[in-house]
Coordinates of N, CA and C and ligand atoms in Angstrom, one line a residue:
M1 N 9.9 11.5 12.4 CA 9.0 12.6 12.4 C 8.0 12.5 11.2
T2 N 6.8 13.0 11.3 CA 5.8 12.9 10.2 C 6.2 13.8 9.0
D3 N 6.0 13.2 7.8 CA 6.2 14.0 6.6 C 5.0 14.9 6.5
N4 N 5.2 16.2 6.4 CA 4.1 17.2 6.4 C 3.2 17.2 5.2
T5 N 3.8 16.7 4.0 CA 3.1 16.8 2.8 C 2.2 15.6 2.6
S6 N 1.3 15.7 1.7 CA 0.3 14.6 1.3 C -0.4 14.0 2.4
L7 N -0.7 14.8 3.5 CA -1.4 14.2 4.6 C -2.9 14.7 4.6
L8 N -3.1 15.6 3.7 CA -4.5 16.2 3.6 C -5.5 15.1 3.2
F9 N -6.5 14.9 4.0 CA -7.6 13.9 3.7 C -7.1 12.5 3.6
S10 N -6.0 12.1 4.2 CA -5.6 10.7 4.2 C -5.9 10.1 5.5
L11 N -5.9 8.7 5.5 CA -6.1 7.9 6.7 C -5.1 8.2 7.8
P12 N -5.4 8.3 9.0 CA -4.3 8.4 10.0 C -3.5 7.2 10.1
K13 N -2.2 7.3 10.2 CA -1.3 6.2 10.2 C -1.3 5.6 11.7
H14 N -1.3 6.5 12.6 CA -1.2 6.1 14.0 C -2.4 6.7 14.8
V15 N -3.2 5.9 15.4 CA -4.3 6.3 16.2 C -4.1 6.0 17.7
G16 N -4.2 6.9 18.5 CA -4.2 6.7 20.0 C -5.6 6.8 20.6
I17 N -5.9 5.9 21.5 CA -7.2 6.0 22.1 C -7.1 6.0 23.7
I18 N -7.7 7.1 24.3 CA -7.9 7.1 25.7 C -9.3 6.5 26.0
M19 N -9.3 5.3 26.5 CA -10.5 4.5 26.6 C -11.2 4.9 28.0
D20 N -12.0 5.9 28.0 CA -12.5 6.4 29.3 C -14.0 6.2 29.3
G21 N -14.5 6.0 30.6 CA -16.0 5.9 30.8 C -16.5 4.6 31.2
N22 N -15.5 3.7 31.5 CA -16.0 2.3 32.0 C -16.7 2.4 33.3
G23 N -16.1 3.2 34.2 CA -16.7 3.3 35.5 C -18.1 3.9 35.5
R24 N -18.3 5.0 34.7 CA -19.6 5.6 34.6 C -20.6 4.6 33.9
W25 N -20.1 3.9 32.9 CA -21.0 2.9 32.2 C -21.5 1.9 33.3
A26 N -20.6 1.4 34.1 CA -21.1 0.4 35.1 C -22.0 1.1 36.2
E27 N -21.6 2.3 36.7 CA -22.4 2.9 37.7 C -23.8 3.2 37.3
S28 N -23.9 3.6 36.0 CA -25.3 3.9 35.5 C -26.2 2.7 35.4
R29 N -25.6 1.5 35.5 CA -26.3 0.3 35.5 C -26.4 -0.3 36.9
G30 N -25.9 0.4 37.9 CA -26.0 -0.1 39.3 C -25.0 -1.2 39.5
K31 N -23.9 -1.3 38.7 CA -22.9 -2.4 38.8 C -21.6 -1.8 39.4
I32 N -20.7 -2.7 39.8 CA -19.4 -2.3 40.3 C -18.6 -1.8 39.1
R33 N -17.6 -1.0 39.4 CA -16.8 -0.4 38.3 C -16.1 -1.4 37.4
L34 N -15.7 -2.5 38.1 CA -14.9 -3.6 37.3 C -15.8 -4.2 36.2
S35 N -17.1 -4.2 36.4 CA -17.9 -4.8 35.3 C -17.9 -3.8 34.1
G36 N -17.6 -2.6 34.3 CA -17.4 -1.6 33.2 C -16.1 -2.0 32.4
H37 N -15.1 -2.3 33.2 CA -13.8 -2.6 32.5 C -14.0 -3.9 31.7
K38 N -14.7 -4.9 32.3 CA -14.9 -6.1 31.6 C -15.7 -5.9 30.3
A39 N -16.7 -5.1 30.4 CA -17.5 -4.7 29.2 C -16.6 -4.0 28.2
G40 N -15.6 -3.3 28.7 CA -14.7 -2.6 27.8 C -13.8 -3.5 27.0
V41 N -13.6 -4.7 27.4 CA -12.8 -5.7 26.6 C -13.4 -5.9 25.2
N42 N -14.7 -6.0 25.2 CA -15.4 -6.2 23.8 C -15.1 -5.0 22.9
A43 N -15.2 -3.8 23.5 CA -14.9 -2.6 22.7 C -13.5 -2.6 22.2
V44 N -12.6 -3.1 23.1 CA -11.1 -3.2 22.7 C -11.0 -4.1 21.4
K45 N -11.7 -5.2 21.5 CA -11.6 -6.2 20.4 C -12.2 -5.6 19.1
E46 N -13.3 -4.8 19.3 CA -14.0 -4.2 18.1 C -13.1 -3.1 17.5
A47 N -12.4 -2.4 18.3 CA -11.5 -1.3 17.8 C -10.3 -1.9 17.1
I48 N -9.8 -3.0 17.7 CA -8.6 -3.6 17.0 C -9.0 -4.2 15.6
T49 N -10.2 -4.8 15.6 CA -10.6 -5.4 14.3 C -10.8 -4.3 13.3
Y50 N -11.5 -3.2 13.7 CA -11.7 -2.1 12.8 C -10.4 -1.5 12.3
A51 N -9.5 -1.3 13.2 CA -8.2 -0.7 12.8 C -7.5 -1.6 11.8
A52 N -7.5 -2.9 12.1 CA -6.8 -3.9 11.2 C -7.5 -3.9 9.8
E53 N -8.8 -3.9 9.8 CA -9.6 -4.0 8.5 C -9.3 -2.7 7.7
K54 N -9.3 -1.6 8.4 CA -9.2 -0.3 7.7 C -7.8 0.0 7.1
G55 N -6.8 -0.8 7.6 CA -5.4 -0.6 7.1 C -4.7 0.5 7.9
I56 N -5.2 0.8 9.2 CA -4.4 1.7 10.0 C -3.1 1.0 10.4
E57 N -2.0 1.8 10.4 CA -0.7 1.1 10.7 C -0.5 0.8 12.2
R58 N -0.8 1.8 13.0 CA -0.6 1.7 14.5 C -1.8 2.1 15.3
L59 N -2.0 1.3 16.3 CA -3.1 1.7 17.3 C -2.5 1.6 18.7
T60 N -2.6 2.7 19.4 CA -2.1 2.6 20.8 C -3.3 2.9 21.8
L61 N -3.5 1.9 22.6 CA -4.7 2.0 23.6 C -4.1 2.2 25.0
F62 N -4.7 3.3 25.6 CA -4.3 3.6 27.0 C -5.1 2.8 28.0
A63 N -4.5 1.7 28.5 CA -5.3 0.8 29.3 C -5.1 1.0 30.8
F64 N -3.9 1.6 31.2 CA -3.6 1.8 32.6 C -2.5 2.8 32.8
S65 N -2.8 3.9 33.4 CA -1.8 4.9 33.5 C -1.0 4.7 34.8
S66 N 0.2 5.4 34.8 CA 1.0 5.3 36.0 C 0.3 5.9 37.2
E67 N -0.7 6.7 37.0 CA -1.5 7.3 38.1 C -2.6 6.3 38.6
N68 N -3.0 5.3 37.7 CA -4.1 4.5 38.1 C -3.9 3.6 39.3
W69 N -2.6 3.4 39.7 CA -2.3 2.6 40.9 C -3.0 3.2 42.1
K70 N -3.4 4.5 42.1 CA -4.0 5.1 43.2 C -5.5 4.8 43.4
R71 N -6.0 4.1 42.4 CA -7.5 3.7 42.5 C -7.7 2.6 43.6
P72 N -8.9 2.4 44.0 CA -9.2 1.4 45.1 C -8.5 0.0 44.7
K73 N -7.9 -0.6 45.8 CA -7.1 -1.8 45.6 C -7.8 -2.9 44.8
E74 N -9.1 -3.1 45.1 CA -9.8 -4.2 44.4 C -10.0 -3.9 42.9
E75 N -10.1 -2.5 42.5 CA -10.2 -2.2 41.1 C -8.9 -2.4 40.4
V76 N -7.8 -2.1 41.1 CA -6.5 -2.2 40.5 C -6.2 -3.7 40.3
S77 N -6.5 -4.6 41.3 CA -6.1 -6.0 41.1 C -7.1 -6.6 40.1
G78 N -8.3 -6.2 40.1 CA -9.3 -6.7 39.1 C -8.8 -6.3 37.7
L79 N -8.3 -5.1 37.5 CA -7.8 -4.7 36.1 C -6.6 -5.6 35.7
M80 N -5.7 -5.8 36.7 CA -4.5 -6.6 36.4 C -4.9 -8.0 36.0
E81 N -5.9 -8.6 36.7 CA -6.4 -9.9 36.3 C -7.0 -9.9 34.9
L82 N -7.8 -8.8 34.7 CA -8.4 -8.7 33.4 C -7.4 -8.6 32.2
F83 N -6.3 -7.9 32.4 CA -5.3 -7.8 31.4 C -4.6 -9.2 31.2
T84 N -4.3 -9.9 32.3 CA -3.7 -11.2 32.2 C -4.7 -12.1 31.4
W85 N -5.9 -12.1 31.8 CA -6.9 -13.0 31.2 C -7.1 -12.7 29.7
A86 N -7.2 -11.3 29.4 CA -7.4 -10.9 28.0 C -6.2 -11.3 27.1
L87 N -5.0 -11.1 27.7 CA -3.8 -11.5 26.9 C -3.8 -13.0 26.6
S88 N -4.1 -13.8 27.6 CA -4.0 -15.3 27.4 C -5.1 -15.7 26.4
N89 N -6.3 -15.1 26.5 CA -7.4 -15.5 25.6 C -7.3 -15.0 24.2
E90 N -6.7 -13.8 24.0 CA -6.8 -13.1 22.7 C -5.5 -13.2 21.9
V91 N -4.4 -13.7 22.5 CA -3.1 -13.6 21.8 C -3.1 -14.5 20.5
Q92 N -3.8 -15.6 20.5 CA -3.8 -16.5 19.3 C -4.5 -15.8 18.2
S93 N -5.6 -15.1 18.5 CA -6.4 -14.5 17.5 C -5.7 -13.2 17.0
V94 N -5.0 -12.5 17.9 CA -4.2 -11.4 17.4 C -3.1 -11.9 16.4
H95 N -2.5 -13.0 16.8 CA -1.4 -13.6 15.9 C -2.0 -14.0 14.6
K96 N -3.1 -14.7 14.6 CA -3.8 -15.2 13.3 C -4.1 -14.0 12.4
N97 N -4.4 -12.8 13.0 CA -4.7 -11.7 12.2 C -3.5 -10.8 11.8
N98 N -2.3 -11.4 12.0 CA -1.0 -10.8 11.5 C -0.7 -9.5 12.3
I99 N -1.2 -9.4 13.5 CA -1.0 -8.2 14.3 C 0.2 -8.3 15.2
R100 N 1.0 -7.2 15.3 CA 2.2 -7.2 16.2 C 1.7 -6.6 17.5
L101 N 1.9 -7.3 18.6 CA 1.4 -6.8 19.9 C 2.6 -6.4 20.8
R102 N 2.5 -5.2 21.3 CA 3.5 -4.8 22.2 C 2.9 -4.1 23.4
V103 N 3.4 -4.3 24.6 CA 2.9 -3.5 25.7 C 4.0 -2.4 26.0
I104 N 3.5 -1.2 26.0 CA 4.4 0.0 26.3 C 4.1 0.5 27.7
G105 N 5.1 0.8 28.4 CA 4.9 1.3 29.8 C 6.0 0.6 30.6
N106 N 5.9 1.0 31.9 CA 6.9 0.5 32.9 C 6.4 -0.9 33.4
T107 N 6.8 -2.0 32.7 CA 6.2 -3.3 33.0 C 6.9 -3.9 34.3
E108 N 8.0 -3.3 34.8 CA 8.7 -3.9 35.9 C 7.8 -4.0 37.1
K109 N 6.8 -3.1 37.2 CA 6.0 -3.1 38.4 C 4.8 -4.1 38.3
L110 N 4.7 -4.7 37.2 CA 3.6 -5.7 37.0 C 3.9 -7.1 37.6
S111 N 2.9 -7.9 37.8 CA 3.2 -9.2 38.4 C 4.1 -10.0 37.4
R112 N 4.8 -11.0 38.0 CA 5.7 -11.8 37.2 C 4.9 -12.5 36.1
S113 N 3.7 -13.1 36.5 CA 2.9 -13.8 35.5 C 2.4 -12.9 34.3
L114 N 2.1 -11.7 34.6 CA 1.7 -10.8 33.6 C 2.9 -10.4 32.7
Q115 N 4.0 -10.2 33.4 CA 5.2 -9.8 32.6 C 5.6 -11.0 31.6
D116 N 5.4 -12.2 32.1 CA 5.7 -13.4 31.2 C 4.8 -13.5 30.1
K117 N 3.5 -13.2 30.3 CA 2.5 -13.2 29.2 C 2.8 -12.1 28.2
I118 N 3.2 -11.0 28.7 CA 3.5 -9.9 27.8 C 4.7 -10.2 26.9
K119 N 5.7 -10.9 27.5 CA 6.9 -11.3 26.8 C 6.6 -12.4 25.7
D120 N 5.7 -13.3 26.1 CA 5.3 -14.4 25.2 C 4.6 -13.8 24.0
A121 N 3.6 -12.9 24.3 CA 2.8 -12.3 23.3 C 3.7 -11.5 22.3
Y122 N 4.7 -10.8 22.8 CA 5.6 -10.0 22.0 C 6.4 -10.9 21.1
E123 N 6.9 -12.0 21.7 CA 7.8 -12.9 20.9 C 7.0 -13.6 19.8
L124 N 5.8 -14.1 20.2 CA 4.9 -14.8 19.2 C 4.6 -13.9 18.0
T125 N 4.3 -12.6 18.2 CA 3.8 -11.8 17.2 C 4.8 -10.8 16.5
A126 N 6.1 -10.9 17.0 CA 7.1 -9.9 16.6 C 7.3 -9.9 15.1
A127 N 7.2 -11.1 14.4 CA 7.5 -11.1 12.9 C 6.2 -10.8 12.1
N128 N 5.1 -10.5 12.7 CA 3.9 -10.2 11.9 C 4.1 -8.9 11.2
T129 N 3.3 -8.7 10.2 CA 3.5 -7.5 9.3 C 2.3 -6.6 9.2
G130 N 1.3 -6.9 10.0 CA 0.0 -6.1 9.9 C 0.1 -5.0 10.9
L131 N -1.1 -4.7 11.5 CA -1.3 -3.6 12.5 C -0.3 -3.8 13.6
I132 N 0.3 -2.6 14.0 CA 1.1 -2.6 15.2 C 0.2 -2.2 16.3
L133 N 0.0 -3.0 17.3 CA -0.9 -2.7 18.4 C -0.1 -2.5 19.7
N134 N -0.2 -1.3 20.2 CA 0.5 -1.0 21.5 C -0.6 -0.9 22.6
I135 N -0.4 -1.7 23.7 CA -1.3 -1.5 24.8 C -0.4 -0.8 25.9
A136 N -0.9 0.4 26.3 CA -0.1 1.2 27.3 C -0.6 0.8 28.7
V137 N 0.3 0.1 29.4 CA 0.0 -0.4 30.8 C 1.1 0.2 31.7
N138 N 0.7 0.8 32.8 CA 1.6 1.5 33.7 C 2.4 2.5 32.9
Y139 N 1.7 3.2 32.0 CA 2.3 4.1 31.1 C 2.0 5.6 31.6
G140 N 3.0 6.4 31.4 CA 2.9 7.9 31.6 C 3.7 8.6 30.6
G141 N 3.2 9.6 29.9 CA 4.0 10.3 28.9 C 5.3 10.9 29.5
R142 N 5.2 11.5 30.7 CA 6.4 12.1 31.3 C 7.4 11.0 31.6
W143 N 6.9 9.8 32.1 CA 7.8 8.7 32.4 C 8.6 8.3 31.1
D144 N 7.8 8.3 30.0 CA 8.4 7.8 28.7 C 9.6 8.8 28.3
I145 N 9.4 10.1 28.5 CA 10.4 11.1 28.1 C 11.6 10.9 29.1
V146 N 11.3 10.7 30.4 CA 12.4 10.6 31.3 C 13.2 9.3 31.0
Q147 N 12.5 8.2 30.7 CA 13.3 6.9 30.5 C 14.1 7.1 29.2
A148 N 13.6 7.8 28.2 CA 14.3 8.0 27.0 C 15.6 8.8 27.3
V149 N 15.5 9.8 28.1 CA 16.7 10.6 28.5 C 17.7 9.7 29.2
K150 N 17.2 8.9 30.1 CA 18.1 8.0 30.9 C 18.8 7.0 30.0
K151 N 18.1 6.5 29.0 CA 18.6 5.5 28.1 C 19.8 6.2 27.3
I152 N 19.5 7.4 26.8 CA 20.5 8.2 26.0 C 21.8 8.3 26.9
I153 N 21.6 8.8 28.1 CA 22.8 9.0 29.0 C 23.5 7.7 29.2
A154 N 22.8 6.6 29.5 CA 23.4 5.3 29.7 C 24.2 4.9 28.5
Q155 N 23.6 5.1 27.3 CA 24.3 4.7 26.1 C 25.6 5.5 25.8
K156 N 25.5 6.8 26.0 CA 26.6 7.7 25.5 C 27.6 8.0 26.7
G157 N 27.1 7.9 27.9 CA 28.0 8.1 29.0 C 28.7 9.5 29.0
T158 N 30.0 9.5 29.3 CA 30.6 10.8 29.4 C 30.9 11.4 28.0
S159 N 30.8 10.6 27.0 CA 31.0 11.2 25.6 C 29.9 12.0 25.1
L160 N 28.8 12.1 25.9 CA 27.6 12.9 25.5 C 27.9 14.4 25.4
E161 N 27.7 15.0 24.2 CA 27.9 16.4 24.0 C 26.5 17.1 24.0
L162 N 26.4 18.4 24.3 CA 25.1 19.1 24.3 C 24.4 19.0 23.0
D163 N 25.2 19.1 21.9 CA 24.6 19.1 20.6 C 24.1 17.7 20.1
D164 N 24.5 16.7 20.9 CA 24.0 15.3 20.6 C 22.5 15.2 20.9
I165 N 22.0 16.1 21.8 CA 20.6 16.0 22.2 C 19.7 16.7 21.2
T166 N 19.0 15.9 20.4 CA 18.1 16.4 19.4 C 16.7 15.8 19.5
E167 N 15.8 16.3 18.9 CA 14.4 15.8 18.9 C 14.4 14.4 18.4
E168 N 15.2 14.1 17.3 CA 15.2 12.8 16.7 C 15.8 11.8 17.7
L169 N 16.8 12.1 18.4 CA 17.4 11.2 19.4 C 16.4 10.8 20.5
I170 N 15.7 11.9 21.0 CA 14.7 11.6 22.1 C 13.6 10.7 21.5
T171 N 13.1 11.0 20.3 CA 12.1 10.3 19.7 C 12.5 8.8 19.6
E172 N 13.7 8.5 19.1 CA 14.2 7.2 18.9 C 14.2 6.3 20.1
N173 N 14.3 7.0 21.3 CA 14.4 6.3 22.5 C 13.1 6.2 23.3
L174 N 12.1 6.7 22.8 CA 10.8 6.5 23.4 C 10.3 5.1 23.3
N175 N 9.3 4.7 24.2 CA 8.7 3.4 24.0 C 8.0 3.2 22.7
E176 N 7.4 4.3 22.2 CA 6.7 4.3 20.9 C 7.2 5.6 20.2
C177 N 7.8 5.3 19.0 CA 8.5 6.4 18.3 C 7.6 7.2 17.4
A178 N 6.5 6.6 17.0 CA 5.7 7.3 15.9 C 4.8 8.4 16.5
D179 N 4.8 9.5 15.8 CA 3.8 10.6 16.1 C 2.4 10.0 16.0
V180 N 1.5 10.5 16.9 CA 0.1 10.1 16.8 C -0.6 11.1 15.8
D181 N -1.3 10.6 14.8 CA -2.0 11.5 13.9 C -3.4 11.8 14.5
L182 N -4.0 10.8 15.1 CA -5.4 11.1 15.6 C -5.5 10.5 17.0
L183 N -5.9 11.4 18.0 CA -6.1 11.0 19.3 C -7.6 11.0 19.6
I184 N -8.2 9.8 19.9 CA -9.6 9.7 20.3 C -9.7 9.6 21.8
R185 N -10.6 10.3 22.4 CA -10.9 10.1 23.8 C -12.4 9.9 23.9
T186 N -12.8 8.8 24.5 CA -14.2 8.5 24.8 C -14.5 9.1 26.2
G187 N -15.8 9.2 26.5 CA -16.2 9.6 27.9 C -16.3 11.1 28.1
G188 N -16.1 11.8 27.0 CA -16.4 13.3 27.1 C -15.4 14.2 27.7
E189 N -14.4 13.7 28.4 CA -13.5 14.7 29.1 C -12.5 15.2 28.0
E190 N -12.2 16.5 28.2 CA -11.3 17.1 27.2 C -9.9 17.3 27.7
R191 N -9.2 16.2 28.0 CA -7.8 16.3 28.5 C -7.0 15.1 28.0
I192 N -5.6 15.2 28.1 CA -4.8 14.1 27.5 C -4.2 13.2 28.6
S193 N -4.4 13.6 29.9 CA -4.1 12.7 31.0 C -2.7 12.0 30.9
N194 N -1.7 12.7 30.6 CA -0.3 12.1 30.6 C -0.2 10.9 29.7
F195 N -1.0 10.9 28.6 CA -0.8 9.9 27.5 C 0.5 10.2 26.8
L196 N 0.6 9.9 25.5 CA 1.8 10.0 24.7 C 2.2 11.4 24.5
L197 N 2.7 12.1 25.5 CA 2.8 13.6 25.4 C 3.7 14.0 24.3
W198 N 4.8 13.4 24.1 CA 5.8 13.9 23.0 C 5.2 13.6 21.7
Q199 N 4.6 12.4 21.6 CA 4.1 11.9 20.3 C 2.8 12.6 19.9
L200 N 2.1 13.3 20.8 CA 0.9 14.0 20.5 C 1.0 15.4 20.0
A201 N 2.3 15.8 19.9 CA 2.6 17.2 19.6 C 1.7 17.8 18.4
Y202 N 1.5 17.1 17.4 CA 0.7 17.6 16.3 C -0.5 16.7 16.0
S203 N -1.0 16.0 17.0 CA -2.2 15.2 16.8 C -3.5 16.0 16.6
E204 N -4.4 15.4 15.8 CA -5.7 15.9 15.8 C -6.5 15.2 16.9
I205 N -7.3 16.0 17.6 CA -8.0 15.4 18.8 C -9.5 15.3 18.5
Y206 N -10.0 14.1 18.9 CA -11.4 13.8 18.7 C -12.0 13.3 20.0
V207 N -12.9 14.1 20.6 CA -13.5 13.7 21.9 C -15.0 13.3 21.6
T208 N -15.4 12.2 22.1 CA -16.8 11.8 22.0 C -17.4 11.5 23.4
D209 N -18.7 11.8 23.5 CA -19.3 11.5 24.8 C -19.6 10.0 25.0
V210 N -19.5 9.2 23.9 CA -19.8 7.8 24.0 C -18.8 7.2 25.1
L211 N -19.4 6.4 26.0 CA -18.5 5.7 27.0 C -17.8 4.5 26.4
W212 N -16.6 4.2 26.8 CA -15.8 3.2 26.2 C -16.5 1.9 25.9
P213 N -17.3 1.3 26.8 CA -17.9 0.0 26.5 C -18.9 0.1 25.4
D214 N -19.4 1.3 25.1 CA -20.4 1.5 24.0 C -19.8 1.9 22.7
F215 N -18.4 2.0 22.7 CA -17.7 2.5 21.5 C -17.7 1.4 20.4
T216 N -18.3 1.6 19.3 CA -18.4 0.6 18.2 C -17.6 1.0 17.0
K217 N -17.5 0.0 16.1 CA -16.8 0.3 14.8 C -17.4 1.6 14.2
S218 N -18.7 1.8 14.3 CA -19.3 2.9 13.6 C -18.8 4.2 14.3
D219 N -18.6 4.2 15.6 CA -18.1 5.4 16.3 C -16.6 5.6 15.9
F220 N -15.9 4.6 15.7 CA -14.5 4.7 15.3 C -14.5 5.3 13.9
E221 N -15.4 4.8 13.0 CA -15.5 5.3 11.7 C -15.8 6.8 11.7
K222 N -16.7 7.3 12.6 CA -17.0 8.7 12.7 C -15.8 9.5 13.0
A223 N -14.9 9.0 13.9 CA -13.7 9.7 14.3 C -12.7 9.8 13.1
I224 N -12.6 8.7 12.4 CA -11.8 8.7 11.2 C -12.3 9.7 10.1
N225 N -13.6 9.7 9.9 CA -14.2 10.6 8.9 C -13.9 12.1 9.3
S226 N -14.0 12.3 10.6 CA -13.8 13.7 11.1 C -12.3 14.1 10.9
F227 N -11.4 13.2 11.1 CA -10.0 13.4 10.9 C -9.7 13.7 9.4
M228 N -10.3 12.9 8.6 CA -10.0 13.0 7.1 C -10.5 14.3 6.5
K229 N -11.5 15.0 7.2 CA -12.0 16.3 6.7 C -11.1 17.4 7.2
R230 N -10.2 17.2 8.1 CA -9.4 18.3 8.7 C -8.2 18.7 7.9
E231 N -7.8 19.9 8.0 CA -6.6 20.3 7.3 C -5.5 20.4 8.4
R232 N -4.5 19.6 8.3 CA -3.4 19.6 9.3 C -2.3 20.6 8.8
R233 N -1.9 21.5 9.7 CA -1.0 22.5 9.2 C 0.4 22.5 9.7
F234 N 0.7 21.8 10.8 CA 2.0 21.7 11.3 C 2.8 23.0 11.4
G235 N 2.0 24.0 11.8 CA 2.6 25.4 12.0 C 2.7 26.2 10.7
L236 N 2.3 25.6 9.5 CA 2.3 26.3 8.3 C 1.0 27.0 8.1
T237 N 0.9 27.8 7.0 CA -0.4 28.4 6.7 C -1.2 27.4 5.8
G238 N -2.5 27.6 5.8 CA -3.4 26.7 5.0 C -3.0 26.7 3.5
E239 N -2.6 27.9 3.0 CA -2.2 28.0 1.6 C -0.9 27.2 1.3
Q240 N 0.0 27.3 2.2 CA 1.3 26.5 2.1 C 1.0 25.1 2.0
I241 N 0.1 24.6 2.9 CA -0.2 23.2 3.0 C -0.8 22.7 1.7
R242 N -1.8 23.5 1.2 CA -2.5 23.1 0.0 C -1.6 23.1 -1.2
K243 N -0.6 24.0 -1.3 CA 0.4 24.0 -2.4 C 1.3 22.8 -2.3
S244 N 1.7 22.5 -1.1 CA 2.7 21.3 -1.0 C 2.0 20.0 -1.3
D245 N 0.6 20.0 -1.2 CA -0.1 18.8 -1.4 C -0.4 18.5 -2.9
N246 N -0.2 19.6 -3.8 CA -0.4 19.4 -5.2 C 0.8 18.8 -5.9
Ligands
LIG1 C1 -10.9 4.4 32.2 O1 -12.3 4.4 32.5 C2 -10.5 3.0 31.8 C3 -9.5 2.3 32.4 C4 -8.7 2.9 33.5 C5 -9.2 0.9 32.1 C6 -9.3 0.6 30.6 C7 -9.4 -0.9 30.5 C8 -10.1 -1.6 29.6 C9 -10.8 -1.0 28.5 C10 -10.2 -3.1 29.9 C11 -9.5 -4.0 29.0 C12 -8.3 -3.5 28.3 C13 -7.4 -4.3 27.6 C14 -6.3 -3.7 26.8 C15 -7.6 -5.8 27.5 P1 -12.7 5.0 34.0 O2 -12.7 3.8 34.9 O3 -11.8 6.1 34.3 O4 -14.1 5.5 33.7 P2 -14.9 6.7 34.4 O5 -14.2 8.0 34.0 O6 -16.3 6.5 33.9 O7 -14.8 6.5 35.9

């Protein structure tokens, strides 16, 4: 759980991004939606580079939700090909930059070749010490909580006592354990769309109208600057927070 003190005006440790607006970006140019997702790959690279340079500890990108399977078949298969292609092409550069790459989500439903690439990328970068980069694919916040509860029951079996169930135990069993400090959503919609529900409990939220393919380092910087001006209270009063910060 996050330490409540000394967080005033400091850099977010964990940033989550809902990368929205690819479809609108493409449609406004008279192109098919998939070309918006392709353009979105450049913005992904720029955001990762910015986070690594800035010294952010964790970056979690929402690439494909458990609900996105309901999109048109050709968009879903195009997105899967794009993930496979991007992983193959970028994994060496991610590794060279000392980044740890993990895919969070229910990977069982992904193609064998994508699962293999995910495993290879994880193993190659596991010992790196820089930015932790989570790509959320076939991810849903509710699914994450349910799988954590299932894991706990599977581990403890019949020895499970009611008092064993704590917030810490659930947190430890999530796909990503760290609370999100700053949630950025591009594309202007003000919702969290079943992203990291548990981990977003005390996040600061920053929504921008910029569509994901247009999101640059300078837009990321604006979000960070907005975060650093905020007073995070975690249920306390402003006065209590300011006292604990001195
Ligand atoms: C939401 O925009 C975006 C997605 C569902 C896909 C995100 C994928 C990428 C940015 C491509 C590459 C990612 C990686 C990690 C390599 P939308 O289609 O809902 O946009 P709309 O709201 O304008 O329709």
